[in-house]
Coordinates of C-alpha atoms and ligand atoms in Angstrom, one line a residue:
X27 CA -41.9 40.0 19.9
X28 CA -40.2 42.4 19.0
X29 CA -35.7 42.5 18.4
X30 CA -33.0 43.2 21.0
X31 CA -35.6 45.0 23.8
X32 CA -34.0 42.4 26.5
X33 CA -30.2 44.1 25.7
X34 CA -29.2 42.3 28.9
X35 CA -27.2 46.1 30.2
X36 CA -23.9 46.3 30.7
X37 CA -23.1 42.9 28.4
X38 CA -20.8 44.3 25.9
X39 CA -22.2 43.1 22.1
X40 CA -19.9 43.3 19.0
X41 CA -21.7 44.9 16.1
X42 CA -18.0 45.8 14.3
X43 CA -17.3 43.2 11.7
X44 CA -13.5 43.7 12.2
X45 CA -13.7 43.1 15.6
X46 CA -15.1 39.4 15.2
X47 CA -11.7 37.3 16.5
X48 CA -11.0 34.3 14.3
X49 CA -12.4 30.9 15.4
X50 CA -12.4 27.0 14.4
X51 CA -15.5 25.8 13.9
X52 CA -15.7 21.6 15.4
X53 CA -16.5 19.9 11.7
X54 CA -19.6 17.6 12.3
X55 CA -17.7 14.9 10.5
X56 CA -15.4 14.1 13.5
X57 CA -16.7 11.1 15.4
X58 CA -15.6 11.6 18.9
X59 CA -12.9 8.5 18.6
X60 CA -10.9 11.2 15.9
X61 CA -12.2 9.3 13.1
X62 CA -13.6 11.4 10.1
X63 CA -17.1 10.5 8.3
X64 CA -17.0 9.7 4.4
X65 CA -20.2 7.8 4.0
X66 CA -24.2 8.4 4.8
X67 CA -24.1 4.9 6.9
X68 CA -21.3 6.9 8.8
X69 CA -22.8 9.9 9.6
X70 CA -26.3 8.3 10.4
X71 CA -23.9 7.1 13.4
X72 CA -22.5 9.9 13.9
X73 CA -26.0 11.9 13.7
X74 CA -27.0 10.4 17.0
X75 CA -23.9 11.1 18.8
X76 CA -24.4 15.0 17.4
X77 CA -28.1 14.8 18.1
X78 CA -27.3 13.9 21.8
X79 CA -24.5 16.6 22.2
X80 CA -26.8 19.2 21.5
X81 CA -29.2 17.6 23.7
X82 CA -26.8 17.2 26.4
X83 CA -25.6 20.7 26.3
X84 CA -28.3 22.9 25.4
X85 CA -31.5 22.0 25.0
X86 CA -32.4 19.3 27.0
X87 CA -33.8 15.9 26.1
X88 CA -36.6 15.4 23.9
X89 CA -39.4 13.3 25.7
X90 CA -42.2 11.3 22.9
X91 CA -45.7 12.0 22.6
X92 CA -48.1 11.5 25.5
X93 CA -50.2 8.0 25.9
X94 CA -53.4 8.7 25.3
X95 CA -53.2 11.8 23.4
X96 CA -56.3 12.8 21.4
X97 CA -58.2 15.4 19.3
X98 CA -61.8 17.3 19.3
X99 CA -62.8 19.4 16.6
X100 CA -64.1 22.3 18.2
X101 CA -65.6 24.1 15.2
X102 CA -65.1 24.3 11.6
X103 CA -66.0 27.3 9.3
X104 CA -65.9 25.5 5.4
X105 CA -66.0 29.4 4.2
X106 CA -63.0 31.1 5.8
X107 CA -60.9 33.6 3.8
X108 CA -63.8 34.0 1.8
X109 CA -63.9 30.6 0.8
X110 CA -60.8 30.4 0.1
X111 CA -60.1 27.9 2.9
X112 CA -61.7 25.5 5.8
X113 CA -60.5 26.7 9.5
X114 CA -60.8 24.2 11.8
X115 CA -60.4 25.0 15.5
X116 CA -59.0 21.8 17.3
X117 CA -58.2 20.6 21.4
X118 CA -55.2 18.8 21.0
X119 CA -55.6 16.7 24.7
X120 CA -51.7 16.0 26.0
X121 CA -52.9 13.1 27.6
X122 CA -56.0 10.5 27.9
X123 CA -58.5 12.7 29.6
X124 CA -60.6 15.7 28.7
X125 CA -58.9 17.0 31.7
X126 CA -55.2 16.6 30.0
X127 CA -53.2 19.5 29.0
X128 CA -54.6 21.3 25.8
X129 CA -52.9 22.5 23.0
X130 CA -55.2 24.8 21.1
X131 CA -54.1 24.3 17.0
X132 CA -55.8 26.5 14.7
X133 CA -55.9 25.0 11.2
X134 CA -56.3 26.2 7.6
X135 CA -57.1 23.7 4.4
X136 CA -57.5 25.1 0.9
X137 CA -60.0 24.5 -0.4
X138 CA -58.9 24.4 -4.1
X139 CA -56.6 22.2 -4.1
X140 CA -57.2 18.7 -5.5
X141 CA -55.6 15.5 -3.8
X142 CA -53.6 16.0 -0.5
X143 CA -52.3 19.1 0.4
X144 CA -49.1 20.2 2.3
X145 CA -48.6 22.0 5.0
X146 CA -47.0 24.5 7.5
X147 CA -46.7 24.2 11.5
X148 CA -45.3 26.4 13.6
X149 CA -46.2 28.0 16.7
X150 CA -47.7 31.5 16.8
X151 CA -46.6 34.4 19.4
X152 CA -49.9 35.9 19.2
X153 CA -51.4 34.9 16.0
X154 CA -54.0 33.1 16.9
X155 CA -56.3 34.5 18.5
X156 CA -58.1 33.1 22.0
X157 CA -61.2 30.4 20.5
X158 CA -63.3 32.7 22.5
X159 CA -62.4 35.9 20.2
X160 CA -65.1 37.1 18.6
X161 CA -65.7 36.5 14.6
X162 CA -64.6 40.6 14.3
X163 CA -60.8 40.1 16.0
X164 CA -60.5 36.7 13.9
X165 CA -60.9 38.2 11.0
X166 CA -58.3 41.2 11.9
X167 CA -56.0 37.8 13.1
X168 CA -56.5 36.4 10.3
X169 CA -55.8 39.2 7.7
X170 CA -52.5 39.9 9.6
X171 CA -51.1 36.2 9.5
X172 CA -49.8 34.8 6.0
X173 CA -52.6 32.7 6.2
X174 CA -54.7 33.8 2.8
X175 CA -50.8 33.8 1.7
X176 CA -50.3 30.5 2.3
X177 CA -53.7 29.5 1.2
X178 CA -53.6 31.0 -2.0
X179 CA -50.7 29.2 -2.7
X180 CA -51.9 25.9 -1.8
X181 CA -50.2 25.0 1.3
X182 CA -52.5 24.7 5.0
X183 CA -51.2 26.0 8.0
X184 CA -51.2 24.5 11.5
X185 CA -50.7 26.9 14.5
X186 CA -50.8 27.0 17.9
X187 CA -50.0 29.8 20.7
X188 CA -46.9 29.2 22.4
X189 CA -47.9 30.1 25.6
X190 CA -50.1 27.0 25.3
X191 CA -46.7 24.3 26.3
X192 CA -44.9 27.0 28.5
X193 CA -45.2 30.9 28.8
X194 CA -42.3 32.5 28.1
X195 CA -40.8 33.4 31.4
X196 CA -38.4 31.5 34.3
X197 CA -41.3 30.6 36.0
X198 CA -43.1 29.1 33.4
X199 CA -42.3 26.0 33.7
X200 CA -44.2 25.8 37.1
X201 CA -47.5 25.7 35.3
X202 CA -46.8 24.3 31.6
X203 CA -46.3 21.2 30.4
X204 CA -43.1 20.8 32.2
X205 CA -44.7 20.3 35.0
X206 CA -48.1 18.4 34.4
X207 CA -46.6 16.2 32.1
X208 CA -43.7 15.3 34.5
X209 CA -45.1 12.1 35.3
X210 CA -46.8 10.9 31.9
X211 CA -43.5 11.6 30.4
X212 CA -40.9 10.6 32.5
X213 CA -39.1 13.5 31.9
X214 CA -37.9 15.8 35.1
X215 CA -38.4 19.5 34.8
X216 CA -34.9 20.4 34.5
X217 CA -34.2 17.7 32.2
X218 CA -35.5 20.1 29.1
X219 CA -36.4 23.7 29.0
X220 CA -38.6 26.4 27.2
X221 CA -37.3 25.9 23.7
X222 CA -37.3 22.3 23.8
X223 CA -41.0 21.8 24.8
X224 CA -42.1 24.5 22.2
X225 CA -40.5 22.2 19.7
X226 CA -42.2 19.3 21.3
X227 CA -45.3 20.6 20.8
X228 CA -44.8 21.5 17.1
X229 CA -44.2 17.5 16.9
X230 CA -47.4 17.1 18.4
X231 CA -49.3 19.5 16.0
X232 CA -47.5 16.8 13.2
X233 CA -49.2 13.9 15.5
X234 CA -52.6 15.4 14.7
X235 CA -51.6 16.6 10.8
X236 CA -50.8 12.4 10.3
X237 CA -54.2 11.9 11.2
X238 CA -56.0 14.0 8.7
X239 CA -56.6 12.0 5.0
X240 CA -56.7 15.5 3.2
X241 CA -52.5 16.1 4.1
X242 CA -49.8 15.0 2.5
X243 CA -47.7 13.5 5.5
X244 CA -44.9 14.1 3.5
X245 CA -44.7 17.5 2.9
X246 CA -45.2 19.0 6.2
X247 CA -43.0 21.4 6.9
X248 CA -42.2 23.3 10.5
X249 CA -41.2 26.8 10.5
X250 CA -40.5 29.3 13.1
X251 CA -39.3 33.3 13.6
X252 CA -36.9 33.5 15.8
X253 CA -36.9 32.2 19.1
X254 CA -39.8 29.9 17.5
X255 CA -37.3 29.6 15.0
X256 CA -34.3 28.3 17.6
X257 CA -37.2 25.9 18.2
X258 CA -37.9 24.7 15.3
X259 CA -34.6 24.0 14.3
X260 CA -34.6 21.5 17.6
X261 CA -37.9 20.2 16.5
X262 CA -36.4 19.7 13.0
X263 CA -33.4 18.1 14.4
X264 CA -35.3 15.5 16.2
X265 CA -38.2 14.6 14.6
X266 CA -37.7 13.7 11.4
X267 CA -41.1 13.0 9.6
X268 CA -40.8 17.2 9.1
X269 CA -39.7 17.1 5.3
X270 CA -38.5 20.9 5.9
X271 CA -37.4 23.4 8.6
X272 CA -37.7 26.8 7.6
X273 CA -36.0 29.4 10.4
X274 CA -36.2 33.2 9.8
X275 CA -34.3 35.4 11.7
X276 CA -33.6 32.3 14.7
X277 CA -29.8 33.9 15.2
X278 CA -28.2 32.8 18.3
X279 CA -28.9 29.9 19.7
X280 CA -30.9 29.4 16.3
X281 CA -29.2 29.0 12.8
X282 CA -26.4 31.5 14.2
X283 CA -23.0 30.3 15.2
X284 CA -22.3 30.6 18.9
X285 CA -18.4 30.5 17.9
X286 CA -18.7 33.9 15.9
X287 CA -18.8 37.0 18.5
X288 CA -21.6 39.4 17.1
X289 CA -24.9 40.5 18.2
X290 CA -26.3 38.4 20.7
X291 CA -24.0 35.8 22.7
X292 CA -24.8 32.7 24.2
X293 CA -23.6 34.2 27.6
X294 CA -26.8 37.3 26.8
X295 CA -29.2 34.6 25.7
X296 CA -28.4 32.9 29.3
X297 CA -28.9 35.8 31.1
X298 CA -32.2 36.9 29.6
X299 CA -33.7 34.2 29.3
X300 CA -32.8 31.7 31.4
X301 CA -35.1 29.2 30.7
X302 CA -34.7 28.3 27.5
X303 CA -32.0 26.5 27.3
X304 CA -31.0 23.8 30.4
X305 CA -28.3 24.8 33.1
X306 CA -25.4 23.1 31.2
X307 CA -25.4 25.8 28.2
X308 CA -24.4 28.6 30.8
X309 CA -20.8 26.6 31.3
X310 CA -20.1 28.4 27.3
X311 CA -20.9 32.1 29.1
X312 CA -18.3 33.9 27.4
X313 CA -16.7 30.8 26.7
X314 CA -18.0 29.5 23.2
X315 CA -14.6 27.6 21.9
X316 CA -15.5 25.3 24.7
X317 CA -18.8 24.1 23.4
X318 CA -18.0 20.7 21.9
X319 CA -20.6 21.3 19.0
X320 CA -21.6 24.7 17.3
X321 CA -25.2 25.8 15.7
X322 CA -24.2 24.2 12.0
X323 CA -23.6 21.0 13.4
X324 CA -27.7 21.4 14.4
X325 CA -27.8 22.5 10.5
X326 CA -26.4 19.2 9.4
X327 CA -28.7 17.3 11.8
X328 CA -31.8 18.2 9.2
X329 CA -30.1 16.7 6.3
X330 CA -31.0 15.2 3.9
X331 CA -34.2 17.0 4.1
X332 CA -34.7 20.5 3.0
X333 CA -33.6 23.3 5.1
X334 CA -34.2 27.2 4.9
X335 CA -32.4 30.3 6.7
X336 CA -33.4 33.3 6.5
X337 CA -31.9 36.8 7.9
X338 CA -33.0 40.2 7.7
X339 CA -30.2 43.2 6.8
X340 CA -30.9 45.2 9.6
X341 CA -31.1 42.3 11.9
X342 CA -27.7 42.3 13.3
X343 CA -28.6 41.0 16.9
X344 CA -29.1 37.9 15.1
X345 CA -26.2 38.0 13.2
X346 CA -26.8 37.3 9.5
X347 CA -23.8 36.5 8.7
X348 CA -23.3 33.8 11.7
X349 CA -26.6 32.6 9.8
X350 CA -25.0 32.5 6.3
X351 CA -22.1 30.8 7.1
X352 CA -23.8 28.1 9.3
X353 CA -25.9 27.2 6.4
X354 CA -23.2 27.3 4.0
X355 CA -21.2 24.9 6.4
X356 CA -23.9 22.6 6.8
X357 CA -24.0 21.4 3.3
X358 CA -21.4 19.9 3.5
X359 CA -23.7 17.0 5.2
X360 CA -26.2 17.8 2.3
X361 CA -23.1 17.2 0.0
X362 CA -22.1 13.4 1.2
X363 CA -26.0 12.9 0.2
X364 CA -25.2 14.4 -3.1
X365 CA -27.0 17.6 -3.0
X366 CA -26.1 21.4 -3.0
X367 CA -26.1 24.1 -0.3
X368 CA -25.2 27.6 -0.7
X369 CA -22.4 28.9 -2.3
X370 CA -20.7 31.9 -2.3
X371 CA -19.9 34.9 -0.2
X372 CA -21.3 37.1 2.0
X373 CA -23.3 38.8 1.7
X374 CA -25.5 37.6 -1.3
X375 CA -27.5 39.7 -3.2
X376 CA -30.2 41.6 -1.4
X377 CA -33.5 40.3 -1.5
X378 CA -32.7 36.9 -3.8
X379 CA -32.9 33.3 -2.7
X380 CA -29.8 31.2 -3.1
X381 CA -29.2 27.4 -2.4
X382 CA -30.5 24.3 -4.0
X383 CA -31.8 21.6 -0.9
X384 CA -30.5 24.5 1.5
X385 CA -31.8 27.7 0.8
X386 CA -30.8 31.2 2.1
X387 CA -31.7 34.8 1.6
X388 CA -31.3 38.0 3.6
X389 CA -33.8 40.4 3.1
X390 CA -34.1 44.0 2.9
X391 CA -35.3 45.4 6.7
X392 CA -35.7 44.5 10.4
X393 CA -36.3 41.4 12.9
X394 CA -39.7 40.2 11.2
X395 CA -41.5 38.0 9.0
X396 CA -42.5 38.9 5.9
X397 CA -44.7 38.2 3.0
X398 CA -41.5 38.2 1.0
X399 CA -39.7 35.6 3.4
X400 CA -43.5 33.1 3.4
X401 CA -43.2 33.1 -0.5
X402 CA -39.4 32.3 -0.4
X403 CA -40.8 29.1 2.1
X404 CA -43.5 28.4 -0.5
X405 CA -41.1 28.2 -3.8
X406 CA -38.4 26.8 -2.2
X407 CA -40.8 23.5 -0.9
X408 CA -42.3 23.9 -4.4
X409 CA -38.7 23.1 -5.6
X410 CA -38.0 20.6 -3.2
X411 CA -41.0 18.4 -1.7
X412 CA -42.5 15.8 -4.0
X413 CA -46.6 15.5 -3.6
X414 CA -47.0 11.7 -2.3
X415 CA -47.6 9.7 -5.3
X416 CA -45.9 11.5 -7.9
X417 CA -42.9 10.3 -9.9
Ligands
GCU185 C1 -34.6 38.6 21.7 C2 -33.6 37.5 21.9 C3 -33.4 36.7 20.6 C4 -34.7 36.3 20.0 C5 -35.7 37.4 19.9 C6 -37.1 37.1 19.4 O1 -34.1 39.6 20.8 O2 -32.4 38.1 22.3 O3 -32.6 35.6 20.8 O4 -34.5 35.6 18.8 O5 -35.8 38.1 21.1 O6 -37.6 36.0 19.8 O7 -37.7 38.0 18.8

């Protein structure tokens, strides 16, 4: 899906970096009594309270998994990639009946890897092909995807199409899981919205991932590109059996502060896309400084797990730098745990990771994901996640 085609007219954007006007970013250690956090017990309090403002104000709530949810292999080729890996092709049922909402996952194991192997979710804009593709467009799917990437470098990949939970449009709520799962999970319509049941359903890929002996449960890491990325920083944020959140390119309403006026604004996100966020988030139309939270705050939430953002130098609709220094704010969450974020100024050199248990890096080009940014991912949770059982 291509950058800024939805430019959303006669909005006026700021691409001028001396025109950005100063702001005060809220600090996510101010409980809302005025009190300041100094401890972990504190801010696991205060955590909640953050969680729920963010919940509150833009995305919605976050409903649990379906009763009676269940899984059917579908089919399984043991010689995919050339042997390289297993693809299995799997009906996730929302629900106890065959006739339940389906979530189509597409799933990749090495198959030289010894003992359990970790692995990426994240849902796919048009990755995955239809089950009923033929082998020919599959293989053209899967040479496109970073799949033999990812394989290569021992680490599986779960995927499904977004379009499976809701398509991407103000109406799609009528006929996704918005709707039919109403009932089963006691959740209204208007009580969530688009990016908030995307990120549900990239829990419910982990449900299925737990089940599987050959994954390490605790290295499964969810990663989106941008606004699969805004939604798997929500998913990160609230389920926290996801040891890392990788977001490339997610800029506003992603890893991007709303309080700093370039690119894209929250009033431009409202307006074009109306459904992903809930009805509250239009009261900050023009009107960020009134938000009682900002997109580092959402950072923080991930901590003390490992977190990766990722921008693009020509990618200024999603401003980088709003990225940068949203990351670079949120360690200091990471910090009352003891570990490092990123340092520095922006920008940092071209094309080079930075950060310790938060990572960053702005690559050379457009709006896109990259085999550079996939083996940034993979050496950063080399770095960071621990193979269950080791010392
Ligand atoms: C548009 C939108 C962004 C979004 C992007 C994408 O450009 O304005 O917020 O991230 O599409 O999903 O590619």
């Amino acid at each position: 899906v291509a950058g800024a085609l939805l430019c959303a007219g006669a909005q006026k954007t700021n691409k001028d970096e001396s025109k950005v006007q100063p702001y005060t970013l809220p600090s996510a250690f101010t409980t809302p009594d005025g009190k300041t956090v100094r401890t972990v017990k504190q801010w696991q309090k205060q955590r909640a309270y953050l969680l729920k403002l963010f919940a509150d104000n833009e995305y919605g709530r976050m409903p649990g998994a379906p009763a009676g949810m269940h899984y059917r292999v579908d089919s399984v080729d043991r010689n995919a990639l050339d042997g390289a890996a297993v693809r299995s092709d799997v009906s996730v049922f929302l629900g106890p009946s065959d006739g339940a909402p389906v979530m189509h996952v597409l799933l990749y194991l090495p198959t030289h890897v010894a003992g359990k192997v970790p692995v990426f979710v994240g849902l796919n804009f048009a990755v995955v092909p239809p089950l009923s593709a033929d082998a020919a467009t599959r293989k053209r799917e899967e040479d496109r995807g970073p799949f033999a990437q990812l394989i290569a470098a021992g680490y599986g990949v779960a995927t499904a199409w977004y379009g499976d939970l809701e398509a991407d449009n103000p109406d799609g709520w009528k006929t996704g899981v918005r709707s039919t799962l109403a009932g089963p999970l006691h959740i209204q319509p208007q009580e969530w919205a688009t990016l908030g049941v995307w990120a549900w359903g990239m829990s419910r890929i982990q449900d299925y991932l737990l089940t599987l002996p050959e994954v390490d449960t605790h290295r499964i890491i969810v990663v989106g590109h941008s606004r699969i990325g805004k939604a798997a920083l929500w998913a990160g944020a609230n389920d926290i059996r996801f040891a890392m959140v990788v977001l490339n390119d997610s800029g506003e309403g992603g890893a991007a502060l709303a309080r700093r006026d370039f690119g894209e604004t929250t009033q431009i996100l409202n307006t074009a896309f109306p459904h992903w966020f809930v009805a509250r988030f239009r009261d900050f139309n023009n009107n960020a400084a009134a938000m009682p939270m900002d997109q580092h705050e959402l950072l923080s939430l991930i901590a003390p797990r490992a977190l990766y953002v990722a921008s693009a130098s020509d990618d200024w609709w999603s401003d980088p730098k709003g990225e940068f220094l949203s990351a670079q704010e949120a360690g200091k969450v990471y910090a009352l745990y003891g570990l490092k974020g990123v340092t520095g100024s922006f920008p940092p050199p071209l094309d080079t990771s930075i950060g310790d248990h938060v990572g960053y890096h702005l690559r050379t080009g457009q709006h896109d994901m990259m085999p550079f940014d996939w083996s940034q991912y993979v050496a950063f949770a080399n770095r960071n996640l621990k193979p269950t059982g080791s010392i």
